[in-house]
GROMACS .gro file of C-alpha atoms in nm:
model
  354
    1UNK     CA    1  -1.244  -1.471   1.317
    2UNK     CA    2  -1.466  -1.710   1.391
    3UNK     CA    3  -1.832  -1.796   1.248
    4UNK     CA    4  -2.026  -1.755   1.606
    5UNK     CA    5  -1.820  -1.401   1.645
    6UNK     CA    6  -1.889  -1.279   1.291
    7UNK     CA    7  -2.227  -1.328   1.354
    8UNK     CA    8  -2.251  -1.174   1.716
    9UNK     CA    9  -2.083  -0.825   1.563
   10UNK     CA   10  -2.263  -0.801   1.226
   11UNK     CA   11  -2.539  -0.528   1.398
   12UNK     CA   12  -2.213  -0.318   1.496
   13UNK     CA   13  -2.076  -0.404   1.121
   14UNK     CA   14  -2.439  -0.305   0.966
   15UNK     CA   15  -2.435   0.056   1.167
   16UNK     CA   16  -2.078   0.166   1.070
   17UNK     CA   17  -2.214   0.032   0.762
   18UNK     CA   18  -2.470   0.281   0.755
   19UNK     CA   19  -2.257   0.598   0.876
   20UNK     CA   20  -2.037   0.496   0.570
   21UNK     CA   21  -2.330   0.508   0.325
   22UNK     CA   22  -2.464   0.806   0.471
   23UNK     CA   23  -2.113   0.967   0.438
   24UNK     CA   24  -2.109   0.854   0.058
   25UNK     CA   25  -2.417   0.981  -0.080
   26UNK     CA   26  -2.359   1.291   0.071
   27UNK     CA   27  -2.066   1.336  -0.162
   28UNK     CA   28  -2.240   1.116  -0.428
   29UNK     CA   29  -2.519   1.423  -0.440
   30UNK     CA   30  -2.289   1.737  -0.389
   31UNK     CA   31  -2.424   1.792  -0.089
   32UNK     CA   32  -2.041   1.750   0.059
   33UNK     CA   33  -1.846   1.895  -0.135
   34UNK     CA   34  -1.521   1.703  -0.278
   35UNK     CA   35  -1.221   1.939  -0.440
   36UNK     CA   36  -1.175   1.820  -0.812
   37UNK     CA   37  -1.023   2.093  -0.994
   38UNK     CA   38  -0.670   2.068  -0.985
   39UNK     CA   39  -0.347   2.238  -1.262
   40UNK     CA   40  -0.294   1.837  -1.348
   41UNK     CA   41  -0.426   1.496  -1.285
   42UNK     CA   42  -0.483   1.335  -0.925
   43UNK     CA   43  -0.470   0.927  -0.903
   44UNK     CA   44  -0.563   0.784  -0.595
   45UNK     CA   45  -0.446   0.411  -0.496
   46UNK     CA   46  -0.661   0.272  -0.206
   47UNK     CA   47  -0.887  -0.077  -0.067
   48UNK     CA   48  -1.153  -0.115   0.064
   49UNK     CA   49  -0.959  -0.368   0.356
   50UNK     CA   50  -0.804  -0.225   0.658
   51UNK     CA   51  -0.407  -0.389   0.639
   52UNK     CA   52  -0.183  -0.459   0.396
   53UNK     CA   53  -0.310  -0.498   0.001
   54UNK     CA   54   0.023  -0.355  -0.194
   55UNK     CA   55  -0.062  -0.011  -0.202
   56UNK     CA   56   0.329   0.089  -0.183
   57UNK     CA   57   0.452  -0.094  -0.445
   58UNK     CA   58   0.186  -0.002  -0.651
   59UNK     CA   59   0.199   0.336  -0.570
   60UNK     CA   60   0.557   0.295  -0.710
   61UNK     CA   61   0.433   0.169  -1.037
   62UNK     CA   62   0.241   0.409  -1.138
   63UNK     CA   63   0.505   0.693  -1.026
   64UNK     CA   64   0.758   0.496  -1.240
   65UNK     CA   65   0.465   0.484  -1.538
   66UNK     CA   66   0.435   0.855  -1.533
   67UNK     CA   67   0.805   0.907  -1.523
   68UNK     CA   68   0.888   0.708  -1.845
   69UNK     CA   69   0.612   0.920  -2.042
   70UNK     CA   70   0.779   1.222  -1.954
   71UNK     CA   71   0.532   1.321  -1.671
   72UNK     CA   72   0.682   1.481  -1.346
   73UNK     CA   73   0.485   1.321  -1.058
   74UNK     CA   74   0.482   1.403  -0.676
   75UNK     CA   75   0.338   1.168  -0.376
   76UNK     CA   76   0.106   1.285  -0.124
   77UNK     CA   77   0.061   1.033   0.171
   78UNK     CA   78  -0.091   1.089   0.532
   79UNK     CA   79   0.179   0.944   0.657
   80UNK     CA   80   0.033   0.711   0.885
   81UNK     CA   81   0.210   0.651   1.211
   82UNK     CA   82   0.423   0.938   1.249
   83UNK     CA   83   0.427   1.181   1.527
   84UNK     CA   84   0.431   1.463   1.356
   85UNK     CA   85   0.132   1.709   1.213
   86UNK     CA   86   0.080   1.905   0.932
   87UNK     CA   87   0.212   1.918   0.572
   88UNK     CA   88   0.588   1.773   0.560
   89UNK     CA   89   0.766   1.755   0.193
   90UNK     CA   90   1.058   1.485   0.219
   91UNK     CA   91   1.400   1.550   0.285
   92UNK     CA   92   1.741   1.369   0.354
   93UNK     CA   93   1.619   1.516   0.737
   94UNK     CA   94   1.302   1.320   0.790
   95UNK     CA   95   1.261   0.970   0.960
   96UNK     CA   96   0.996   0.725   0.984
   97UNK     CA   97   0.887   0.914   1.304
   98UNK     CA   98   0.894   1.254   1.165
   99UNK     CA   99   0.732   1.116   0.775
  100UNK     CA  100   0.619   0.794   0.839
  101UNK     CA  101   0.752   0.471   0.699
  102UNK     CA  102   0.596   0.433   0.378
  103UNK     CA  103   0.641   0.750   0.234
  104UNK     CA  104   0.972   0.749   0.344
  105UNK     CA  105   1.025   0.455   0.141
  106UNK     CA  106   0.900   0.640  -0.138
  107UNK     CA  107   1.132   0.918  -0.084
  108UNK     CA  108   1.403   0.701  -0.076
  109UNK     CA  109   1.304   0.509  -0.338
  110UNK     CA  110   1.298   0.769  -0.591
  111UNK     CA  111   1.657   0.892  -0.401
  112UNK     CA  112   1.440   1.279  -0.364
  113UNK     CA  113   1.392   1.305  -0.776
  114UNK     CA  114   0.995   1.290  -0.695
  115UNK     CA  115   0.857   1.524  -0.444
  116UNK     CA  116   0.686   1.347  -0.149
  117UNK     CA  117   0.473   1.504   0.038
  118UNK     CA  118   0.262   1.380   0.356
  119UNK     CA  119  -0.043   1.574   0.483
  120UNK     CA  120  -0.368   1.450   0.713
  121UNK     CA  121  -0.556   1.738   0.518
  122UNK     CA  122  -0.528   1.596   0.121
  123UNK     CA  123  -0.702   1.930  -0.023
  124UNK     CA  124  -0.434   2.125   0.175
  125UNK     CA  125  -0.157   1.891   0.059
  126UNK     CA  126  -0.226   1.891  -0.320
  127UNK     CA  127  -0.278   2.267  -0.347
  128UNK     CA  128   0.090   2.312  -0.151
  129UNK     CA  129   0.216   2.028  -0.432
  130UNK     CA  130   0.079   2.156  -0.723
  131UNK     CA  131   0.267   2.479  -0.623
  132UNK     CA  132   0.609   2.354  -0.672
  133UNK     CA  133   0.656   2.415  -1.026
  134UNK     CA  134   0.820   2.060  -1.126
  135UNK     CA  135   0.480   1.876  -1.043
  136UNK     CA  136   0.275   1.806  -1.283
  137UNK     CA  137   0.015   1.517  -1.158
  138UNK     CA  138   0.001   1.365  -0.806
  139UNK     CA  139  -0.026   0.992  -0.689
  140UNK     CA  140  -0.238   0.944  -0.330
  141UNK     CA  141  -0.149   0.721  -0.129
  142UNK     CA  142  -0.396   0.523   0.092
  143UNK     CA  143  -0.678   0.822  -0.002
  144UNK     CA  144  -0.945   0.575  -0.125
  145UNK     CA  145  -1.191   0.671   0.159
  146UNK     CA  146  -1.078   1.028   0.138
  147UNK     CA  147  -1.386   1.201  -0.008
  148UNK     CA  148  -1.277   1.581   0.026
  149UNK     CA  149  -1.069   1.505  -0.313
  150UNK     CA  150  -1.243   1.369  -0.621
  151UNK     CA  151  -0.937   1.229  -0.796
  152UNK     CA  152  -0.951   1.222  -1.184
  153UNK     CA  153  -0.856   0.835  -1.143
  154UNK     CA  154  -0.882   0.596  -0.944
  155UNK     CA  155  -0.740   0.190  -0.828
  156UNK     CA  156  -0.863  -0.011  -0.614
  157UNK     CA  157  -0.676  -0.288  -0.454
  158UNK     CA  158  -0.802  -0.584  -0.341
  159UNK     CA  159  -0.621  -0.902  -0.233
  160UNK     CA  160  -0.657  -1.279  -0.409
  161UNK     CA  161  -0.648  -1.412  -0.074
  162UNK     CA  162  -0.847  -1.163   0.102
  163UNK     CA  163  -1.080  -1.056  -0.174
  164UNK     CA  164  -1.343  -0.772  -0.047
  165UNK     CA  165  -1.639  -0.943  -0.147
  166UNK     CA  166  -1.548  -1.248   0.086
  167UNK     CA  167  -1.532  -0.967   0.379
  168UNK     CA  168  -1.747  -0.757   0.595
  169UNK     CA  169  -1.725  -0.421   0.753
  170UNK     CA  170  -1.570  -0.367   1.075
  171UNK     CA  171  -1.597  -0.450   1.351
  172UNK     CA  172  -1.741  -0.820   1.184
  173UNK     CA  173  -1.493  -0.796   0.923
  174UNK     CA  174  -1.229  -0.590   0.780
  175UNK     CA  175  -1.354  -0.369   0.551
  176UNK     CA  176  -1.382   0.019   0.578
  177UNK     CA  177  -1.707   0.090   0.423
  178UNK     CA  178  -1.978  -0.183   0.282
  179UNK     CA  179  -1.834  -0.372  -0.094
  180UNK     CA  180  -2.049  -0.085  -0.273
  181UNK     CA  181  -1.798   0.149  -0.232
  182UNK     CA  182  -1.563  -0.036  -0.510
  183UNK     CA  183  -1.830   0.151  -0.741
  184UNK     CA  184  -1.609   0.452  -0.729
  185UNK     CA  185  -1.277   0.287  -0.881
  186UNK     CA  186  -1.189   0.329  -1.255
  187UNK     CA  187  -0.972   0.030  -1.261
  188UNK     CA  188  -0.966  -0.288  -0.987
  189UNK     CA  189  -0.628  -0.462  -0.974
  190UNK     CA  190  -0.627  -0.779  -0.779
  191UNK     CA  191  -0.285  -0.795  -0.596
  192UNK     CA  192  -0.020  -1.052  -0.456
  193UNK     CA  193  -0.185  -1.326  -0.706
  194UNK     CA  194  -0.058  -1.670  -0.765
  195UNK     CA  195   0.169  -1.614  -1.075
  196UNK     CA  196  -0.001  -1.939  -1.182
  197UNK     CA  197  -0.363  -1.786  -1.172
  198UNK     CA  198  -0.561  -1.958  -1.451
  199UNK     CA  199  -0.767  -1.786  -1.693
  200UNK     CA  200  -1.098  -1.962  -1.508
  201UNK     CA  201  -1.006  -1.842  -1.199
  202UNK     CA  202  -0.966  -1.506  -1.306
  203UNK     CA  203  -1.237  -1.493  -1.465
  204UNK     CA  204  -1.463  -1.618  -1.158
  205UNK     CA  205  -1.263  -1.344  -0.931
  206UNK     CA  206  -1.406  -1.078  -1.244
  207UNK     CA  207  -1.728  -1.188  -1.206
  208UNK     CA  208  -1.765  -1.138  -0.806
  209UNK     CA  209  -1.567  -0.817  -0.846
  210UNK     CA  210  -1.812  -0.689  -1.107
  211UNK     CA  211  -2.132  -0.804  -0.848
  212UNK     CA  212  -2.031  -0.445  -0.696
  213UNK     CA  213  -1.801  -0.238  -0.908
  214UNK     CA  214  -1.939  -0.079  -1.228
  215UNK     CA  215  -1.970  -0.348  -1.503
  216UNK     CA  216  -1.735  -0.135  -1.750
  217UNK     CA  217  -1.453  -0.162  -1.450
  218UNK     CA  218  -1.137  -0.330  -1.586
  219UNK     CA  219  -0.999  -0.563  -1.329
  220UNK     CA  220  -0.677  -0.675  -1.379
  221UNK     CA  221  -0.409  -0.903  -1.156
  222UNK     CA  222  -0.057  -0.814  -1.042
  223UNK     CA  223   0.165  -1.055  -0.848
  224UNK     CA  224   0.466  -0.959  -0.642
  225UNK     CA  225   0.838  -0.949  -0.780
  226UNK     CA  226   1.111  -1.009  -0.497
  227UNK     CA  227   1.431  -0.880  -0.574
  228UNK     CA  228   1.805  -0.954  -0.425
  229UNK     CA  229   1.815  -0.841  -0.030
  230UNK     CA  230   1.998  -0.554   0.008
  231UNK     CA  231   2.229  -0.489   0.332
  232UNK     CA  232   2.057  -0.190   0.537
  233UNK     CA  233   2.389  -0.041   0.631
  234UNK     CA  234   2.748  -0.129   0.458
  235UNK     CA  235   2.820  -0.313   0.180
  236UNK     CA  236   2.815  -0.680   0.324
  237UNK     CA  237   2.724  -0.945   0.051
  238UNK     CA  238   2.383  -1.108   0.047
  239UNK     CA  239   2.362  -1.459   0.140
  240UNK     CA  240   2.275  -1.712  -0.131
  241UNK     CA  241   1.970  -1.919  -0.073
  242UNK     CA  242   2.034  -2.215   0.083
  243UNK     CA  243   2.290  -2.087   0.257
  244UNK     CA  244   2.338  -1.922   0.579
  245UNK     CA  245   2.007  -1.948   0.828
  246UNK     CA  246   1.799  -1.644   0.863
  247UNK     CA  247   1.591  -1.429   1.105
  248UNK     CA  248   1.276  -1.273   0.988
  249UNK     CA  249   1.172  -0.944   1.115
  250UNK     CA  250   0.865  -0.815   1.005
  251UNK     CA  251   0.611  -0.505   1.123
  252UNK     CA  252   0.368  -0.554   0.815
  253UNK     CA  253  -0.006  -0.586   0.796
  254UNK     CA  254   0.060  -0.948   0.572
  255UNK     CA  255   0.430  -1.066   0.595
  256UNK     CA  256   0.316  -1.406   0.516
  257UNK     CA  257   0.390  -1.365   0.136
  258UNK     CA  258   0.743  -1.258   0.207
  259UNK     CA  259   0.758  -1.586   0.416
  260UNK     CA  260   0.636  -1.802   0.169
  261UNK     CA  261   0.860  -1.649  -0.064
  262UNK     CA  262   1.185  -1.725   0.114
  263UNK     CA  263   1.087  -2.084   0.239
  264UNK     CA  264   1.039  -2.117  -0.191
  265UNK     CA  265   1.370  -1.961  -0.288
  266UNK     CA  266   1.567  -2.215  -0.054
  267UNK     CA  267   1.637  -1.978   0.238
  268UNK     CA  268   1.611  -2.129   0.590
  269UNK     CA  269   1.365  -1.919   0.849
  270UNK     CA  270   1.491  -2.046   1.180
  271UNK     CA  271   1.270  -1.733   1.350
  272UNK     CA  272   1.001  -1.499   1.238
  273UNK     CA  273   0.999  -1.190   1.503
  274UNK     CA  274   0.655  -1.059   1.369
  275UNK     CA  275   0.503  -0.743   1.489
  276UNK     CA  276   0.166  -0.507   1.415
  277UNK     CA  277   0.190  -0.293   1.093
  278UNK     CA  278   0.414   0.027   1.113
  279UNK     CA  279   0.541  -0.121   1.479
  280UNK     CA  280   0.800   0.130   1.626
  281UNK     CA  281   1.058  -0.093   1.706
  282UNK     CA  282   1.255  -0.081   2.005
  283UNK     CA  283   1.629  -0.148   2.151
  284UNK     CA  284   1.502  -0.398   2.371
  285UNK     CA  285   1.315  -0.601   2.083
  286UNK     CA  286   1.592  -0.584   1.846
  287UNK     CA  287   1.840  -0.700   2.144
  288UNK     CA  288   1.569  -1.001   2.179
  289UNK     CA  289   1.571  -1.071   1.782
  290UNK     CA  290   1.932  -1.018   1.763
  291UNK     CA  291   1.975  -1.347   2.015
  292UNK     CA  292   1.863  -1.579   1.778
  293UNK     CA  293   2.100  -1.431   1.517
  294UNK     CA  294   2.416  -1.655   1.601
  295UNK     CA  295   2.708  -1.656   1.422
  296UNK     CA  296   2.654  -1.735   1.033
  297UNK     CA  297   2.326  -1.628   1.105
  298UNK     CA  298   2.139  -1.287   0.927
  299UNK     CA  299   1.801  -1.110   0.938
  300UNK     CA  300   1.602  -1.058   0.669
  301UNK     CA  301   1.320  -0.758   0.678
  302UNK     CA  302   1.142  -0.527   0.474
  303UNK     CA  303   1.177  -0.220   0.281
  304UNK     CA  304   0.926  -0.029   0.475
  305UNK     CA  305   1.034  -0.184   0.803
  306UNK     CA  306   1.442  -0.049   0.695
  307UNK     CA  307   1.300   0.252   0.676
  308UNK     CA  308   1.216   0.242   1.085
  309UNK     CA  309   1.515   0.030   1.184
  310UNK     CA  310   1.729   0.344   1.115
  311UNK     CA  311   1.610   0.530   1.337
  312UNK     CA  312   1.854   0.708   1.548
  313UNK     CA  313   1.774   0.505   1.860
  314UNK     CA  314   1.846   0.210   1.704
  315UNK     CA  315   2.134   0.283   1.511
  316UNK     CA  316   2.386   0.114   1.844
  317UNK     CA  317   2.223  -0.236   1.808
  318UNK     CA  318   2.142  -0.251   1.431
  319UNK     CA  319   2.516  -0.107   1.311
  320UNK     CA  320   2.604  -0.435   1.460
  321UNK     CA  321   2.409  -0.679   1.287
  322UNK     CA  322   2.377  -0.819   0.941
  323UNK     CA  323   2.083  -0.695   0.859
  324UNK     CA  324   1.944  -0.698   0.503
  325UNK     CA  325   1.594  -0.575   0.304
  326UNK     CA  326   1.387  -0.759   0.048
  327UNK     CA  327   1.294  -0.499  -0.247
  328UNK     CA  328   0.961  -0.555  -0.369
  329UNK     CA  329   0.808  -0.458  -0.701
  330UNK     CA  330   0.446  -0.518  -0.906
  331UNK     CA  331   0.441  -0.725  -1.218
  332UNK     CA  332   0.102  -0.749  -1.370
  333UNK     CA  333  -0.025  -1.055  -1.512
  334UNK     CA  334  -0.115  -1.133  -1.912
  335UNK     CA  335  -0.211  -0.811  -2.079
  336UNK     CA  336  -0.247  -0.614  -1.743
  337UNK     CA  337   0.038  -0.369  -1.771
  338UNK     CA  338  -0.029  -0.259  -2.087
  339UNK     CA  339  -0.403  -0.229  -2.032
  340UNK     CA  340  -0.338   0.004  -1.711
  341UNK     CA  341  -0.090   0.207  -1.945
  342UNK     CA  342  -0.412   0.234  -2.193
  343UNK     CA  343  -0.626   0.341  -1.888
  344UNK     CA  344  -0.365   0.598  -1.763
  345UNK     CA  345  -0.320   0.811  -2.083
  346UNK     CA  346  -0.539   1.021  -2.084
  347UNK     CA  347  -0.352   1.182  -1.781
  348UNK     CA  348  -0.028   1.173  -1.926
  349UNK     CA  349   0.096   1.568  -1.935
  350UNK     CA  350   0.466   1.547  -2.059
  351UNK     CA  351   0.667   1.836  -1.952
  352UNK     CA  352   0.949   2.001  -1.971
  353UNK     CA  353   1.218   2.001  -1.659
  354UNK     CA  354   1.215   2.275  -1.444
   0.00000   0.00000   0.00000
C-alpha cells in the first residue's frame, strides 16, 4: 500500500483499533466471559495478519506431535468459505463447499483417523468434540481472535516477510487487532523463514517480537518443506524438474513462496493463474488455465486448492488434465522442534484407543 494511503486510513485503523481493545479487556477482566474448562487440553494456532501465515501446516504439526505421544487429537476449524452452517464432523461425504478447504485438507490428510470438526460457534464445537469418546485434546484452527474459548495454549504465527510489528490494523494495514494482542500467545513461531536465517537476524526478529509479546514468550522459526507433487486424480508420474513446462494455479493468500520454490528446484513457470484465497473455482477459469497447458505441458497447485478442484462441477475439465499438488510440511529451525515439544508437554494425555 502506499505511504500517502497508509497515512490517509490510520484514523479508520486507530478506531477498529479501539473496538479491538475494548473487546480485549473485556475478556482480560472477566467481564466477558471466555469457556476454559474443558475434559482435555485446547491449543489454538492463529496471527495476528489477515491472509496466509502457515496456519495449516502447522496445525498439522502439532496434530502429528500429539499423535506420536500417544495423544488422540481432533480439529475444530470454522471452516471458512463454505456454504454451509452449523457444526459439521468430516466425512468421505463433505467437499470444500460443504467443509471448507482447509479442514478438508486436514481430513484428508489424516485419511479420517483424526476427527475434524468445523463450527462458527467454537464453545459449541469443542463441547460436541470432546463428546466423542476417542478425543482427548483439540487443535483450533484460525481461533486466535476467538475470545469465547480460553485455550490452555496458545501459537502465534507471524510471517519473516510480513512480520506483525512492521504492520498496522486494518483498514491501514493488515492486522486484526493492534500488535498488543501477541501478549496472549504462549509460544511465537516465525513462519516460512529463510532456511539460511542467521543467528543475528533472529535474534533482532526476537527482540521486536518481544517489544509486544510477554518477555518470557519463546519465539522460535519454522521454514517450509516442499515435498514431491502428487497427481490429483490417477496415478500419472510427476515430472522431474527441469523437465516438462508448468502451469501454476494458485487460490492462496501468499503463493509467492511456492513460486519461488519451483523457479529454485529447476521447474519452468510458463503461467501463474493466481486467484484470491479460498477462490471457488470455476469451469470457465479452469477451461482458460487449461489453454496454456499444451501438450508436454502440466499444472502445478496446492494442497488446499486440490481440495476445491474436486469438486463435482469440475470433475469434466480437471479428469482431463495433468494436474498435480505440492505437499507442504513445517520444519523448525535449530533447537525449535524440540523446544515446542518441551512447551507442549504438559498437555500431553496419552490414552488408550477406543
Amino acid at each position: 500500500m502506499p505511504p500517502f494511503l497508509t497515512l490517509l486510513l490510520l484514523p479508520f485503523s486507530w478506531l477498529y483499533a479501539s473496538v479491538m481493545a475494548v473487546r480485549n479487556w473485556l475478556y482480560d477482566t472477566g467481564r466477558k466471559s471466555s469457556g476454559s474448562a474443558w475434559p482435555g487440553p485446547v491449543l489454538s494456532v492463529g496471527n495476528l495478519r489477515v491472509g496466509g501465515t502457515g496456519k495449516t501446516p502447522h496445525v498439522a504439526w502439532l496434530v502429528r506431535e500429539l499423535l506420536s505421544q500417544g495423544q488422540q487429537p481432533a480439529i475444530l476449524s470454522r471452516g471458512y468459505g463454505r456454504r454451509t452452517h452449523g457444526f459439521r464432523l468430516g466425512s468421505v461425504q463433505e467437499t470444500a463447499e460443504t467443509f471448507g478447504d482447509e479442514p478438508l485438507q486436514h481430513y484428508q490428510d489424516f485419511g479420517g483417523a483424526v476427527p475434524v470438526a468445523v463450527c462458527e460457534d467454537r464453545l459449541t464445537g469443542l463441547n460436541k468434540l470432546f463428546a466423542l469418546p476417542q478425543v482427548g485434546a483439540v487443535v483450533l484452527d484460525d481461533a486466535y481472535q476467538h475470545r469465547r474459548v480460553q485455550p490452555d495454549f496458545s501459537v502465534l504465527l507471524t510471517e519473516q516477510h510480513r512480520p506483525f510489528y512492521d504492520d498496522y490494523v486494518l483498514p491501514a494495514g493488515r492486522l486484526r487487532e493492534s500488535r498488543a494482542g501477541a501478549r496472549r500467545a504462549n509460544v511465537v513461531i516465525v513462519t516460512k523463514c529463510d532456511a539460511n536465517l542467521n543467528d543475528a537476524r533472529q535474534q533482532e526478529i526476537t527482540r521486536r517480537i518481544r517489544c509486544y509479546a510477554r518477555p518470557e514468550v519463546p519465539v522460535l522459526f519454522s521454514t517450509y518443506a516442499y515435498a514431491a507433487p502428487v497427481p490429483l486424480a490417477g496415478s500419472a508420474a510427476p515430472p522431474a524438474p527441469g523437465g516438462p513446462e508448468i502451469v501454476l494455479l494458485t487460490g492462496i493468500a501468499q503463493p509467492g513462496p511456492l513460486l519461488e520454490y519451483l523457479t529454485a528446484a529447476g521447474f519452468r513457470v510458463v503461467h501463474h493463474a493466481a486467484f484470491a484465497d479460498h477462490h471457488s473455482f470455476t469451469a470457465a477459469e479452469i477451461a482458460a488455465v487449461a489453454a496454456h497447458c499444451g501438450p508436454g505441458r502440466c499444472i502445478f497447485t496446492t494442497q488446499k486448492d486440490a481440495t476445491r478442484l474436486l469438486a463435482p462441477a469440475l470433475h469434466t475439465e480437471i479428469a482431463r488434465l495433468p494436474v498435480f499438488y505440492i505437499p507442504i510440511t513445517v520444519e523448525f529451525l535449530a533447537d525449535g522442534a524440540a523446544r515446542l515439544r518441551q512447551l507442549l508437554s504438559p498437555f500431553i494425555q496419552p490414552q488408550a484407543v477406543v
